mmCIF file of C-alpha atoms in Angstrom:
data_model
loop_
_atom_site.group_PDB
_atom_site.id
_atom_site.type_symbol
_atom_site.label_atom_id
_atom_site.label_comp_id
_atom_site.label_asym_id
_atom_site.label_seq_id
_atom_site.Cartn_x
_atom_site.Cartn_y
_atom_site.Cartn_z
ATOM 1 C CA MET X 197 0.000 0.000 0.000
ATOM 2 C CA TYR X 198 2.850 2.329 0.888
ATOM 3 C CA THR X 199 4.527 1.546 -2.478
ATOM 4 C CA LEU X 200 1.323 2.294 -4.419
ATOM 5 C CA ARG X 201 0.932 5.593 -2.608
ATOM 6 C CA ARG X 202 4.505 6.601 -3.421
ATOM 7 C CA TRP X 203 3.938 5.732 -7.083
ATOM 8 C CA TRP X 204 0.739 7.787 -7.162
ATOM 9 C CA ASP X 205 2.429 10.755 -5.519
ATOM 10 C CA ARG X 206 5.174 10.614 -8.141
ATOM 11 C CA TYR X 207 3.203 9.798 -11.357
ATOM 12 C CA GLY X 208 -0.471 10.384 -10.548
ATOM 13 C CA VAL X 209 -0.689 13.960 -11.761
ATOM 14 C CA ARG X 210 1.104 13.087 -15.007
ATOM 15 C CA MET X 211 -1.264 10.186 -15.665
ATOM 16 C CA LEU X 212 -4.294 12.402 -15.099
ATOM 17 C CA LEU X 213 -2.958 15.031 -17.498
ATOM 18 C CA VAL X 214 -2.175 12.405 -20.159
ATOM 19 C CA GLY X 215 -5.648 10.874 -19.801
ATOM 20 C CA LEU X 216 -7.323 14.273 -19.958
ATOM 21 C CA THR X 217 -5.344 15.164 -23.096
ATOM 22 C CA LEU X 218 -6.194 11.882 -24.842
ATOM 23 C CA GLY X 219 -9.858 12.202 -23.871
ATOM 24 C CA THR X 220 -10.063 15.750 -25.183
ATOM 25 C CA ALA X 221 -8.393 14.741 -28.446
ATOM 26 C CA TRP X 222 -10.867 11.852 -28.862
ATOM 27 C CA VAL X 223 -13.869 14.146 -28.247
ATOM 28 C CA VAL X 224 -12.573 16.697 -30.763
ATOM 29 C CA ARG X 225 -12.066 13.968 -33.354
ATOM 30 C CA GLU X 226 -15.483 12.403 -32.872
ATOM 31 C CA THR X 227 -17.352 15.721 -32.895
ATOM 32 C CA GLN X 228 -15.108 17.328 -35.520
ATOM 33 C CA GLY X 229 -14.576 20.298 -33.222
ATOM 34 C CA ALA X 230 -18.292 20.995 -32.727
ATOM 35 C CA ALA X 231 -18.000 20.997 -28.926
ATOM 36 C CA ILE X 232 -15.155 23.536 -28.987
ATOM 37 C CA LEU X 233 -17.095 25.705 -31.433
ATOM 38 C CA GLU X 234 -20.152 25.679 -29.187
ATOM 39 C CA VAL X 235 -18.059 26.599 -26.149
ATOM 40 C CA TYR X 236 -16.417 29.419 -28.105
ATOM 41 C CA GLN X 237 -19.780 30.729 -29.329
ATOM 42 C CA GLY X 238 -21.183 30.550 -25.816
ATOM 43 C CA LEU X 239 -18.278 32.520 -24.388
ATOM 44 C CA THR X 240 -18.279 35.179 -27.093
ATOM 45 C CA ARG X 241 -22.063 35.559 -27.491
ATOM 46 C CA PRO X 242 -22.339 38.290 -24.805
ATOM 47 C CA PHE X 243 -19.811 40.379 -26.719
ATOM 48 C CA GLN X 244 -21.595 40.005 -30.073
ATOM 49 C CA GLY X 245 -24.073 42.600 -31.219
ATOM 50 C CA ALA X 246 -27.683 41.789 -32.058
ATOM 51 C CA PRO X 247 -28.261 40.782 -35.706
ATOM 52 C CA ASN X 248 -29.239 43.665 -37.967
ATOM 53 C CA PRO X 249 -32.570 42.928 -39.758
ATOM 54 C CA GLU X 250 -31.631 45.177 -42.670
ATOM 55 C CA GLU X 251 -28.378 43.295 -43.195
ATOM 56 C CA GLN X 252 -30.199 39.973 -43.099
ATOM 57 C CA ILE X 253 -32.697 41.188 -45.700
ATOM 58 C CA ALA X 254 -29.889 42.538 -47.882
ATOM 59 C CA ASN X 255 -27.969 39.264 -47.629
ATOM 60 C CA ALA X 256 -31.112 37.324 -48.535
ATOM 61 C CA ARG X 257 -31.634 39.499 -51.613
ATOM 62 C CA VAL X 258 -28.029 39.058 -52.692
ATOM 63 C CA LEU X 259 -28.379 35.283 -52.307
ATOM 64 C CA GLU X 260 -31.597 35.341 -54.337
ATOM 65 C CA LEU X 261 -29.943 37.344 -57.131
ATOM 66 C CA GLN X 262 -27.012 34.938 -57.191
ATOM 67 C CA GLN X 263 -29.372 31.975 -57.524
ATOM 68 C CA ARG X 264 -31.331 33.731 -60.277
ATOM 69 C CA LEU X 265 -28.077 34.438 -62.123
ATOM 70 C CA VAL X 266 -27.092 30.771 -61.986
ATOM 71 C CA GLU X 267 -30.518 29.762 -63.356
ATOM 72 C CA LEU X 268 -30.376 32.352 -66.156
ATOM 73 C CA GLU X 269 -26.879 31.233 -67.155
ATOM 74 C CA SER X 270 -28.093 27.631 -67.308
ATOM 75 C CA GLN X 271 -31.113 28.572 -69.448
ATOM 76 C CA ASN X 272 -28.928 30.732 -71.708
ATOM 77 C CA GLN X 273 -26.539 27.833 -72.312
ATOM 78 C CA LYS X 274 -29.419 25.527 -73.220
ATOM 79 C CA LEU X 275 -30.837 28.098 -75.637
ATOM 80 C CA GLN X 276 -27.436 28.542 -77.262
ATOM 81 C CA ASP X 277 -27.160 24.767 -77.724
ATOM 82 C CA LEU X 278 -30.650 24.664 -79.215
ATOM 83 C CA LEU X 279 -30.030 27.583 -81.585
ATOM 84 C CA GLY X 280 -26.741 26.027 -82.608
ATOM 85 C CA TYR X 281 -28.565 22.834 -83.509
ATOM 86 C CA ALA X 282 -31.227 24.792 -85.399
ATOM 87 C CA SER X 283 -28.665 26.762 -87.418
ATOM 88 C CA ALA X 284 -26.969 23.509 -88.437
ATOM 89 C CA THR X 285 -30.166 22.243 -90.108
ATOM 90 C CA PRO X 286 -31.203 23.491 -93.543
ATOM 91 C CA GLN X 287 -34.878 23.901 -92.599
ATOM 92 C CA LYS X 288 -36.213 26.906 -90.728
ATOM 93 C CA GLY X 289 -37.917 26.041 -87.470
ATOM 94 C CA ILE X 290 -39.803 27.720 -84.630
ATOM 95 C CA ALA X 291 -38.362 27.640 -81.118
ATOM 96 C CA ALA X 292 -40.911 26.708 -78.466
ATOM 97 C CA PRO X 293 -40.618 26.274 -74.672
ATOM 98 C CA VAL X 294 -41.804 23.141 -72.886
ATOM 99 C CA ILE X 295 -44.371 24.403 -70.356
ATOM 100 C CA GLY X 296 -46.105 21.216 -69.255
ATOM 101 C CA ARG X 297 -45.459 17.586 -68.547
ATOM 102 C CA SER X 298 -47.791 15.059 -66.943
ATOM 103 C CA ALA X 299 -46.333 13.101 -64.041
ATOM 104 C CA ASP X 300 -48.334 10.057 -65.204
ATOM 105 C CA HIS X 301 -47.122 10.348 -68.809
ATOM 106 C CA TRP X 302 -43.619 11.792 -68.327
ATOM 107 C CA TRP X 303 -42.139 9.833 -71.231
ATOM 108 C CA GLN X 304 -45.162 10.133 -73.514
ATOM 109 C CA GLN X 305 -46.215 13.736 -74.018
ATOM 110 C CA VAL X 306 -45.137 17.331 -73.381
ATOM 111 C CA THR X 307 -46.962 20.630 -73.816
ATOM 112 C CA LEU X 308 -45.359 23.514 -75.709
ATOM 113 C CA GLY X 309 -45.928 27.209 -75.033
ATOM 114 C CA ARG X 310 -46.706 27.970 -78.686
ATOM 115 C CA GLY X 311 -49.722 27.057 -80.808
ATOM 116 C CA SER X 312 -51.563 27.646 -84.054
ATOM 117 C CA LYS X 313 -51.206 31.444 -83.774
ATOM 118 C CA ASP X 314 -47.444 30.928 -83.913
ATOM 119 C CA GLY X 315 -47.694 28.674 -86.970
ATOM 120 C CA LEU X 316 -47.590 25.297 -85.175
ATOM 121 C CA GLN X 317 -49.918 22.649 -86.568
ATOM 122 C CA VAL X 318 -50.796 19.010 -86.022
ATOM 123 C CA GLY X 319 -48.160 16.792 -87.631
ATOM 124 C CA HIS X 320 -45.288 19.235 -87.282
ATOM 125 C CA VAL X 321 -41.963 17.638 -86.386
ATOM 126 C CA VAL X 322 -40.368 18.452 -83.030
ATOM 127 C CA ALA X 323 -36.602 18.245 -82.472
ATOM 128 C CA GLY X 324 -34.194 19.210 -79.733
ATOM 129 C CA PRO X 325 -30.451 19.217 -79.105
ATOM 130 C CA GLY X 326 -29.367 15.770 -80.207
ATOM 131 C CA GLY X 327 -32.097 15.004 -82.701
ATOM 132 C CA LEU X 328 -35.720 13.933 -83.081
ATOM 133 C CA VAL X 329 -38.112 14.419 -80.150
ATOM 134 C CA GLY X 330 -41.603 13.734 -81.525
ATOM 135 C CA ARG X 331 -44.483 15.329 -83.412
ATOM 136 C CA ILE X 332 -47.424 17.584 -82.605
ATOM 137 C CA VAL X 333 -50.686 15.663 -82.159
ATOM 138 C CA SER X 334 -52.966 18.514 -81.060
ATOM 139 C CA SER X 335 -52.827 22.280 -81.063
ATOM 140 C CA THR X 336 -54.667 25.273 -79.590
ATOM 141 C CA PRO X 337 -54.060 28.939 -80.417
ATOM 142 C CA HIS X 338 -51.372 29.191 -77.716
ATOM 143 C CA THR X 339 -50.267 25.635 -76.848
ATOM 144 C CA SER X 340 -49.386 22.367 -78.586
ATOM 145 C CA ARG X 341 -49.219 18.786 -77.359
ATOM 146 C CA VAL X 342 -46.291 16.638 -78.522
ATOM 147 C CA LEU X 343 -46.245 12.841 -78.730
ATOM 148 C CA LEU X 344 -42.675 11.871 -77.818
ATOM 149 C CA ILE X 345 -40.778 9.146 -79.654
ATOM 150 C CA SER X 346 -40.206 7.525 -76.250
ATOM 151 C CA ASP X 347 -43.951 6.827 -76.013
ATOM 152 C CA PRO X 348 -44.647 3.072 -76.482
ATOM 153 C CA THR X 349 -47.398 3.961 -78.994
ATOM 154 C CA SER X 350 -45.016 6.022 -81.139
ATOM 155 C CA ARG X 351 -43.751 4.555 -84.436
ATOM 156 C CA VAL X 352 -40.838 5.949 -86.454
ATOM 157 C CA GLY X 353 -39.305 4.572 -89.652
ATOM 158 C CA VAL X 354 -35.545 4.419 -89.051
ATOM 159 C CA VAL X 355 -32.346 3.215 -90.704
ATOM 160 C CA VAL X 356 -28.870 2.160 -89.575
ATOM 161 C CA SER X 357 -26.697 4.941 -91.010
ATOM 162 C CA ARG X 358 -23.669 2.697 -91.526
ATOM 163 C CA SER X 359 -25.231 -0.351 -93.199
ATOM 164 C CA ARG X 360 -28.554 1.185 -94.413
ATOM 165 C CA TYR X 361 -30.629 -1.646 -92.896
ATOM 166 C CA THR X 362 -34.110 -0.362 -92.124
ATOM 167 C CA GLY X 363 -36.896 -1.006 -89.672
ATOM 168 C CA PHE X 364 -39.327 0.800 -87.414
ATOM 169 C CA MET X 365 -38.796 2.074 -83.903
ATOM 170 C CA ARG X 366 -41.222 2.176 -80.999
ATOM 171 C CA GLY X 367 -40.783 3.906 -77.664
ATOM 172 C CA GLN X 368 -39.872 2.006 -74.534
ATOM 173 C CA ALA X 369 -40.290 4.781 -71.922
ATOM 174 C CA GLY X 370 -37.221 6.272 -70.308
ATOM 175 C CA ASN X 371 -34.626 7.466 -72.790
ATOM 176 C CA ARG X 372 -34.777 4.212 -74.742
ATOM 177 C CA ALA X 373 -36.600 2.798 -77.753
ATOM 178 C CA VAL X 374 -36.700 -0.531 -79.602
ATOM 179 C CA MET X 375 -35.921 -0.912 -83.312
ATOM 180 C CA GLU X 376 -37.448 -3.893 -85.089
ATOM 181 C CA PHE X 377 -35.699 -4.782 -88.364
ATOM 182 C CA PHE X 378 -37.365 -5.746 -91.632
ATOM 183 C CA ASP X 379 -34.514 -8.139 -92.498
ATOM 184 C CA LYS X 380 -33.927 -11.417 -90.678
ATOM 185 C CA VAL X 381 -30.135 -10.950 -90.482
ATOM 186 C CA PRO X 382 -29.413 -7.203 -90.389
ATOM 187 C CA ASP X 383 -25.921 -5.739 -90.329
ATOM 188 C CA VAL X 384 -26.068 -3.857 -87.044
ATOM 189 C CA ARG X 385 -23.792 -3.570 -84.050
ATOM 190 C CA ARG X 386 -23.485 -1.637 -80.832
ATOM 191 C CA GLY X 387 -22.691 2.052 -81.347
ATOM 192 C CA ASP X 388 -24.304 2.312 -84.805
ATOM 193 C CA VAL X 389 -26.054 5.618 -85.477
ATOM 194 C CA ILE X 390 -29.815 5.446 -86.093
ATOM 195 C CA SER X 391 -31.623 8.072 -88.205
ATOM 196 C CA THR X 392 -35.061 8.525 -89.734
ATOM 197 C CA SER X 393 -35.411 6.668 -93.021
ATOM 198 C CA THR X 394 -36.806 7.682 -96.394
ATOM 199 C CA PHE X 395 -39.698 5.262 -95.773
ATOM 200 C CA SER X 396 -40.964 7.372 -92.854
ATOM 201 C CA GLN X 397 -44.179 9.175 -93.768
ATOM 202 C CA LEU X 398 -44.320 11.297 -90.610
ATOM 203 C CA PHE X 399 -40.736 12.542 -90.303
ATOM 204 C CA PRO X 400 -38.180 13.855 -92.814
ATOM 205 C CA SER X 401 -35.342 11.460 -93.554
ATOM 206 C CA GLY X 402 -31.876 11.837 -92.103
ATOM 207 C CA MET X 403 -32.847 13.199 -88.695
ATOM 208 C CA PRO X 404 -30.636 11.754 -85.925
ATOM 209 C CA VAL X 405 -32.511 9.540 -83.473
ATOM 210 C CA GLY X 406 -29.949 7.736 -81.327
ATOM 211 C CA ARG X 407 -27.361 4.980 -81.090
ATOM 212 C CA VAL X 408 -27.593 1.208 -80.795
ATOM 213 C CA GLU X 409 -27.085 0.124 -77.209
ATOM 214 C CA SER X 410 -27.633 -3.631 -77.623
ATOM 215 C CA VAL X 411 -28.737 -6.108 -80.306
ATOM 216 C CA ASN X 412 -30.857 -9.273 -80.101
ATOM 217 C CA LEU X 413 -30.669 -11.132 -83.426
ATOM 218 C CA ASN X 414 -32.558 -14.121 -81.986
ATOM 219 C CA LYS X 415 -35.652 -12.110 -81.175
ATOM 220 C CA SER X 416 -38.840 -13.463 -82.761
ATOM 221 C CA PRO X 417 -40.520 -12.640 -85.097
ATOM 222 C CA ALA X 418 -37.780 -10.163 -86.114
ATOM 223 C CA PRO X 419 -34.380 -9.086 -84.775
ATOM 224 C CA GLU X 420 -34.430 -6.099 -82.423
ATOM 225 C CA ALA X 421 -32.028 -3.482 -81.123
ATOM 226 C CA VAL X 422 -32.318 -1.250 -78.070
ATOM 227 C CA ILE X 423 -31.732 2.376 -79.055
ATOM 228 C CA GLU X 424 -30.476 5.051 -76.683
ATOM 229 C CA LEU X 425 -32.159 8.253 -77.831
ATOM 230 C CA SER X 426 -29.786 11.132 -78.528
ATOM 231 C CA ALA X 427 -32.201 13.934 -77.572
ATOM 232 C CA PRO X 428 -32.491 14.597 -73.817
ATOM 233 C CA ILE X 429 -36.105 13.438 -73.535
ATOM 234 C CA SER X 430 -36.002 13.406 -69.736
ATOM 235 C CA TYR X 431 -35.265 17.118 -69.255
ATOM 236 C CA LEU X 432 -36.459 19.003 -72.317
ATOM 237 C CA GLU X 433 -36.974 22.737 -71.764
ATOM 238 C CA TRP X 434 -36.864 24.097 -75.331
ATOM 239 C CA VAL X 435 -37.473 22.485 -78.720
ATOM 240 C CA ILE X 436 -37.485 23.411 -82.406
ATOM 241 C CA VAL X 437 -40.637 22.749 -84.455
ATOM 242 C CA TYR X 438 -40.423 22.065 -88.206
ATOM 243 C CA PRO X 439 -43.186 21.812 -90.839
ATOM 244 C CA THR X 440 -44.251 18.488 -92.304
ATOM 245 C CA GLN X 441 -42.782 16.963 -95.444
ATOM 246 C CA ALA X 442 -45.891 17.881 -97.451
ATOM 247 C CA GLU X 443 -45.633 21.535 -96.414
ATOM 248 C CA LEU X 444 -41.950 21.625 -97.318
ATOM 249 C CA GLN X 445 -42.667 20.170 -100.752
ATOM 250 C CA ASN X 446 -45.535 22.600 -101.368
ATOM 251 C CA SER X 447 -43.420 25.577 -100.287
ATOM 252 C CA THR X 448 -40.451 24.606 -102.464
ATOM 253 C CA PRO X 449 -40.513 26.581 -105.723
ATOM 254 C CA ALA X 450 -40.638 24.546 -108.910
ATOM 255 C CA THR X 451 -37.388 24.182 -110.786
ATOM 256 C CA PRO X 452 -37.550 26.037 -114.115
ATOM 257 C CA LYS X 453 -37.175 23.883 -117.208
ATOM 258 C CA SER X 454 -33.995 24.273 -119.164
ATOM 259 C CA ASN X 455 -34.066 25.410 -122.798
ATOM 260 C CA ILE X 456 -31.090 23.220 -123.578
ATOM 261 C CA PRO X 457 -32.269 20.250 -125.736
#
């Protein structure tokens, strides 16, 4: 007992200090310094002035303006991408905002903020950055409803750009569609570009649609390929609307006959 007391008198204080230091370090690590911050705030709170309501309102307005600026920059970039796509196509189109989308039919239809007064009609082709989006199925003076190519009821005549094998494509919800080939053994592989074909009666030929994601040549009654759509169907905000093939043909001036025999 005497020996233990002598040891405690000699090393006890050191052991307590070491234990206190290790315990404090463990608490700081587990709380990531939150306890020290709370103690500091508690000690300095009496010396801090009361918050200024005008400063809080001003800070809130600045934060709001910053958030609005970020949103406007994002919308501006999307419009620039859309206008860049439109300028790369030979046809003149009408830009239209997407103003509505049903939660029950997210992948099937969208509503545009332009209608018949802006020149949009039933059957007009709708495209976005990346390629084909769908076609107008109904129109009012100020709005139009678009059937998306991702809708399972949608049908599009398409072709493999590399090998020229044709088929038709139906929507599969999401950003996917299924292409069913007319030939039993088509030349198609993953990564092939899919475009609208000359056999399509609803869409002009050569419009980009997507890329082949997978191929099932054993599918019955005809081989199929899963197509990843190139247009961002899931988050469309603006689109370009083009007239139908018949309107384009009727508006094209006739080529004058040559006098050369």
